[in-house]
Coordinates of C-alpha atoms in Angstrom, one line a residue:
Chain A
M1 CA -0.2 0.0 0.0
S2 CA 1.3 3.4 -1.0
V3 CA 2.1 6.4 1.4
E4 CA -0.3 8.4 -0.6
E5 CA -3.2 6.0 0.3
T6 CA -2.7 6.0 4.0
P7 CA -4.6 9.3 5.0
K8 CA -7.6 7.9 3.2
Q9 CA -7.3 4.6 4.7
L10 CA -7.3 6.2 8.3
G11 CA -10.2 8.5 7.3
L12 CA -12.2 5.5 6.8
I13 CA -11.6 4.1 10.5
R14 CA -14.0 6.5 12.1
P15 CA -17.1 5.7 9.8
F16 CA -17.0 2.2 10.9
I17 CA -16.5 3.0 14.4
L18 CA -19.8 4.8 14.1
T19 CA -21.5 1.4 13.1
G20 CA -19.7 -0.3 15.8
G21 CA -17.3 -2.1 13.6
R22 CA -20.1 -3.4 11.3
T23 CA -19.2 -3.1 7.7
S24 CA -22.3 -4.1 5.9
T25 CA -26.2 -4.0 6.5
T26 CA -28.1 -7.1 7.3
R27 CA -30.9 -5.5 5.2
P28 CA -30.6 -6.3 1.5
E29 CA -33.6 -4.0 0.8
L30 CA -31.3 -0.9 1.8
R31 CA -29.9 -0.1 -1.6
W32 CA -28.2 2.8 -3.0
E33 CA -31.4 4.3 -4.2
T34 CA -33.6 3.4 -1.4
L35 CA -35.6 6.5 -0.2
V36 CA -35.5 7.2 3.3
E37 CA -37.9 9.7 5.3
S38 CA -37.8 10.5 9.0
L39 CA -41.2 10.1 10.8
A40 CA -42.7 13.2 12.6
D41 CA -41.5 14.0 16.0
R42 CA -38.9 11.1 16.1
A43 CA -35.8 13.4 16.4
R44 CA -35.7 12.8 20.1
L45 CA -34.9 9.4 19.4
A46 CA -31.6 10.1 17.8
K47 CA -28.8 8.9 20.2
T48 CA -25.7 10.2 18.2
T49 CA -24.8 13.1 15.9
E50 CA -25.0 10.9 12.9
Q51 CA -28.4 9.7 13.6
R52 CA -29.5 13.4 14.4
S53 CA -28.0 14.7 11.2
L54 CA -29.6 11.8 9.2
L55 CA -32.9 12.5 10.6
S56 CA -32.6 16.3 9.9
Q57 CA -31.7 15.4 6.3
T58 CA -34.7 13.2 5.7
D59 CA -38.0 15.4 6.3
H60 CA -38.7 14.5 2.5
P61 CA -37.6 11.2 0.9
V62 CA -34.0 11.2 0.4
S63 CA -32.0 8.2 -1.1
I64 CA -29.1 6.4 0.8
A65 CA -26.8 7.7 -2.1
E66 CA -27.7 11.3 -1.4
L67 CA -27.2 10.8 2.4
S68 CA -23.9 9.3 1.9
A69 CA -23.1 12.4 -0.2
Y70 CA -24.5 15.1 2.3
L71 CA -23.1 13.1 5.3
H72 CA -19.6 12.3 3.7
L73 CA -19.9 8.7 4.9
P74 CA -19.6 5.7 2.6
T75 CA -22.9 4.3 1.2
Q76 CA -22.5 1.1 3.5
V77 CA -22.0 3.1 6.7
V78 CA -25.3 5.2 5.9
A79 CA -27.1 1.7 5.2
I80 CA -26.2 0.6 8.6
L81 CA -27.0 3.9 10.2
V82 CA -30.5 3.7 8.4
G83 CA -31.0 0.1 9.5
D84 CA -30.5 1.1 13.2
L85 CA -33.2 4.0 12.8
L86 CA -35.6 1.7 11.2
D87 CA -35.2 -0.6 14.3
M88 CA -35.7 2.3 16.5
G89 CA -38.8 3.4 14.6
A90 CA -37.5 7.0 13.8
I91 CA -37.7 6.6 10.0
R92 CA -39.6 4.8 7.1
I93 CA -38.2 3.6 3.9
H94 CA -40.1 3.8 0.4
Q95 CA -39.4 0.1 -0.8
T96 CA -39.3 -0.4 -4.5
D97 CA -39.4 -3.8 -6.1
P98 CA -37.9 -3.4 -9.5
V99 CA -39.6 -6.3 -11.1
E100 CA -42.7 -4.4 -10.3
I101 CA -42.0 -1.5 -12.5
E102 CA -44.7 -1.3 -14.9
L103 CA -45.3 0.2 -18.3
S104 CA -47.0 3.2 -16.8
A105 CA -44.0 4.0 -14.7
L106 CA -41.6 3.4 -18.0
T107 CA -44.1 5.8 -19.9
R108 CA -43.8 8.4 -17.4
M109 CA -39.8 8.1 -17.4
I110 CA -39.9 8.4 -21.2
Q111 CA -42.1 11.5 -21.3
R112 CA -40.0 13.1 -18.6
V113 CA -36.7 12.4 -20.2
R114 CA -38.1 13.4 -23.6
A115 CA -38.9 16.8 -22.1
L116 CA -35.3 17.4 -21.0
Chain B
M1 CA -37.5 21.4 -1.8
S2 CA -39.1 19.4 -4.6
V3 CA -42.7 18.1 -5.2
L4 CA -41.4 15.1 -3.1
S5 CA -41.6 17.0 0.3
E6 CA -45.5 17.2 0.2
A7 CA -48.1 14.6 1.3
P8 CA -46.9 12.4 4.2
N9 CA -48.0 9.1 3.5
R10 CA -47.5 8.8 -0.2
H11 CA -45.1 5.9 -1.5
V12 CA -42.4 7.4 -3.7
T13 CA -40.7 4.9 -6.1
A14 CA -37.0 5.2 -6.7
V15 CA -35.5 3.6 -9.8
K16 CA -31.7 3.2 -10.4
F17 CA -29.9 3.3 -13.8
V18 CA -26.2 2.5 -14.4
I19 CA -24.1 4.6 -16.7
A20 CA -20.9 2.5 -17.2
G21 CA -17.6 3.1 -18.9
G22 CA -13.9 3.6 -18.7
F23 CA -12.1 6.6 -17.4
G24 CA -12.7 10.0 -19.3
V25 CA -15.4 8.4 -21.5
G26 CA -18.2 10.9 -20.4
K27 CA -19.9 9.3 -17.6
T28 CA -20.0 12.3 -15.2
T29 CA -21.0 14.5 -18.2
F30 CA -24.0 12.1 -19.0
V31 CA -25.0 11.9 -15.4
G32 CA -24.9 15.8 -15.5
A33 CA -26.8 16.2 -18.6
I34 CA -29.9 14.2 -17.2
S35 CA -29.7 15.3 -13.6
E36 CA -31.8 18.1 -12.2
V37 CA -28.9 18.9 -9.6
E38 CA -25.3 19.0 -9.9
P39 CA -23.9 15.6 -9.9
L40 CA -23.3 14.5 -6.2
T41 CA -20.3 12.1 -5.3
T42 CA -20.9 9.3 -3.0
E43 CA -18.2 6.8 -1.8
A44 CA -18.5 3.1 -1.6
A45 CA -16.1 1.4 0.6
M46 CA -14.3 -1.6 -0.5
T47 CA -12.6 -4.2 1.5
V48 CA -9.6 -5.7 -0.5
V49 CA -7.3 -8.8 0.5
A50 CA -3.7 -7.2 1.2
T51 CA -1.0 -8.4 -1.0
G52 CA 1.2 -9.1 1.9
V53 CA 3.3 -6.0 1.6
D54 CA 1.8 -4.5 4.6
D55 CA 3.7 -5.3 7.7
H56 CA 1.5 -3.6 10.1
M57 CA -1.5 -5.4 8.7
A58 CA 0.3 -8.6 9.5
V59 CA 1.0 -7.5 13.0
A60 CA -2.7 -6.6 13.5
G61 CA -3.4 -10.3 12.3
T62 CA -5.8 -9.3 9.4
T63 CA -5.2 -9.7 5.8
K64 CA -7.8 -7.3 4.7
T65 CA -7.9 -3.5 4.1
T66 CA -10.4 -1.1 3.1
T67 CA -10.4 1.7 0.6
T68 CA -13.0 3.8 -1.1
V69 CA -14.1 4.5 -4.6
A70 CA -15.9 7.8 -5.5
M71 CA -18.7 7.5 -7.9
D72 CA -20.9 10.5 -9.4
F73 CA -24.6 10.2 -9.4
G74 CA -27.7 12.3 -10.4
R75 CA -31.3 12.6 -9.7
L76 CA -34.3 13.3 -12.1
T77 CA -37.8 13.8 -10.5
V78 CA -40.4 12.2 -12.8
D79 CA -43.3 13.3 -10.8
D80 CA -44.5 13.3 -7.1
S81 CA -44.2 9.5 -6.9
L82 CA -41.4 8.5 -9.1
V83 CA -37.6 9.6 -9.1
M84 CA -34.9 8.2 -11.3
Y85 CA -31.2 7.8 -10.0
L86 CA -28.3 7.6 -12.4
F87 CA -25.0 6.3 -11.1
G88 CA -21.7 6.6 -13.1
A89 CA -19.6 3.3 -12.6
P90 CA -16.3 2.7 -13.6
G91 CA -16.3 -0.1 -16.1
Q92 CA -12.9 -1.7 -15.7
G93 CA -12.7 -5.1 -14.0
R94 CA -10.8 -3.9 -10.9
F95 CA -14.1 -2.3 -9.8
T96 CA -16.3 -5.2 -10.0
F97 CA -16.4 -5.6 -6.2
M98 CA -18.9 -2.9 -6.2
W99 CA -21.0 -3.9 -8.9
D100 CA -23.2 -6.2 -6.9
D101 CA -24.3 -3.3 -4.7
L102 CA -24.6 -1.2 -8.0
V103 CA -26.6 -3.4 -10.0
T104 CA -29.0 -5.0 -7.5
G105 CA -32.3 -3.2 -7.9
A106 CA -30.9 -1.4 -11.2
L107 CA -33.4 -1.3 -14.0
G108 CA -30.9 -1.0 -16.7
A109 CA -27.5 0.3 -18.0
V110 CA -26.0 2.6 -20.6
V111 CA -22.5 1.3 -21.4
L112 CA -20.4 4.1 -22.9
V113 CA -17.6 3.0 -25.2
D114 CA -14.4 4.8 -26.3
T115 CA -13.2 3.2 -29.3
R116 CA -9.6 4.0 -28.5
R117 CA -9.9 2.0 -25.1
I118 CA -12.5 -0.4 -26.1
E119 CA -11.4 -3.1 -23.5
D120 CA -12.2 -0.6 -20.6
C121 CA -15.9 -1.9 -20.9
F122 CA -15.5 -5.6 -21.4
A123 CA -15.5 -6.3 -17.6
A124 CA -18.9 -4.3 -17.5
I125 CA -20.7 -5.8 -20.4
D126 CA -19.7 -9.4 -19.4
Y127 CA -21.0 -8.6 -15.7
F128 CA -24.3 -7.1 -17.1
E129 CA -24.9 -10.1 -19.2
R130 CA -24.2 -12.5 -16.6
R131 CA -26.6 -10.7 -14.0
G132 CA -29.3 -10.4 -16.7
L133 CA -29.4 -6.5 -16.3
P134 CA -30.7 -5.0 -19.8
F135 CA -28.2 -2.7 -21.2
V136 CA -27.6 -0.5 -24.2
V137 CA -24.1 0.4 -26.0
G138 CA -23.5 4.0 -26.6
V139 CA -20.2 4.4 -28.9
N140 CA -18.8 7.8 -27.9
V141 CA -17.6 9.8 -30.8
F142 CA -14.5 11.8 -29.9
D143 CA -12.9 14.5 -32.3
G144 CA -9.8 13.1 -33.8
S145 CA -10.4 9.4 -32.9
E146 CA -10.9 6.8 -35.8
R147 CA -14.6 6.0 -36.4
Y148 CA -15.6 2.3 -36.4
G149 CA -18.7 0.9 -37.9
L150 CA -21.2 0.0 -35.3
E151 CA -21.3 -3.5 -36.2
E152 CA -17.4 -3.5 -36.0
V153 CA -17.9 -2.5 -32.4
R154 CA -20.6 -5.0 -31.8
D155 CA -18.2 -7.8 -32.9
A156 CA -15.3 -6.6 -30.9
L157 CA -17.6 -6.6 -27.6
G158 CA -19.3 -9.7 -28.7
I159 CA -22.7 -8.6 -27.8
S160 CA -25.9 -10.2 -29.1
P161 CA -28.1 -8.7 -31.8
G162 CA -30.8 -7.7 -29.1
V163 CA -28.6 -5.1 -27.5
P164 CA -28.9 -1.8 -29.2
V165 CA -25.6 -0.2 -30.3
F166 CA -25.5 3.3 -31.4
E167 CA -23.1 6.3 -31.7
M168 CA -23.5 9.5 -29.3
D169 CA -21.7 12.3 -28.2
A170 CA -21.8 12.6 -24.3
R171 CA -20.7 16.2 -24.4
H172 CA -24.2 17.0 -25.8
R173 CA -27.2 16.7 -23.7
G174 CA -29.7 15.7 -26.5
S175 CA -27.4 12.8 -27.3
C176 CA -27.5 11.6 -23.5
R177 CA -31.1 12.2 -23.5
D178 CA -31.7 9.9 -26.5
A179 CA -29.3 7.2 -25.2
L180 CA -31.4 6.9 -22.1
L181 CA -34.4 7.0 -24.2
V182 CA -33.1 4.0 -26.3
L183 CA -32.7 2.2 -22.7
L184 CA -36.1 3.0 -21.7
E185 CA -37.7 1.8 -24.9
L186 CA -35.7 -1.3 -24.5
L187 CA -37.3 -1.8 -21.0
V188 CA -40.6 -1.2 -22.6
S189 CA -40.0 -3.8 -25.2
R190 CA -39.0 -6.5 -22.8
L191 CA -42.3 -5.8 -20.8
S192 CA -44.5 -6.4 -24.1
P193 CA -45.8 -9.6 -24.9
K194 CA -43.6 -11.3 -27.4
V195 CA -45.3 -11.6 -30.8
H196 CA -44.4 -14.4 -32.9
S197 CA -44.3 -13.8 -36.6

């Protein structure tokens, strides 16, 4: 491993301390595009700074990837934090099963993209 | 914020698309052409097996190390219950570690090909075929690069006749829009009942 990569390596240690050393979520439904939305009046449930900032970012549906960008945390870390907040009943996710995407949804996408 | 901020109990569907290709082929430009926001950057952490050169790793009793790969992505809100995400993904084989996360749940992919470095997308195409992810191939036209016929590119990539291959220019928004439309139309055709002639 080169010297140049060392700072980045060290920078990754803290995010995974936030997760108690867990490196992946046990919830396969938490994907990069999964939308997360905080439930009303649940901000008091937050125990850590990261949970608080995550809740403050999700008063409308926001994807795990966007949260990763806003909070400067790897996607895997955000997914683990989101899983914890789900267990605490502080948020909900908008589940999407890609095999259930129907013609009507594709048609709406086509119309939107055509309008670009 | 957007229309997504209204109505508390509505379900919003999020769909994911992958824009794959080698370095400098125009993935971020493509994402930016479609996205309604400045492309965002996310980091995926990867765990790799150390090659035995790190003494401190041996002392710590582990053979694994973690690093990250940055990825640009964008968003396009279709309406109050549907939002599209586009992720730019490096196509080379050394990034396959994160394609499982990337492809799971994705509806389809646009593979951007630079004919000067056509091998940069081999791994991505292999992977998408293996996973059964629908994809289309956009052959990016660069100034000064030799032009190849689309059938030559198709042969070089070894892709089946059902996969659309077309020329495009990622520097032009309309060209990116058209490429995404080719993918969306492919998805529509896969939903439609097969007509036997």
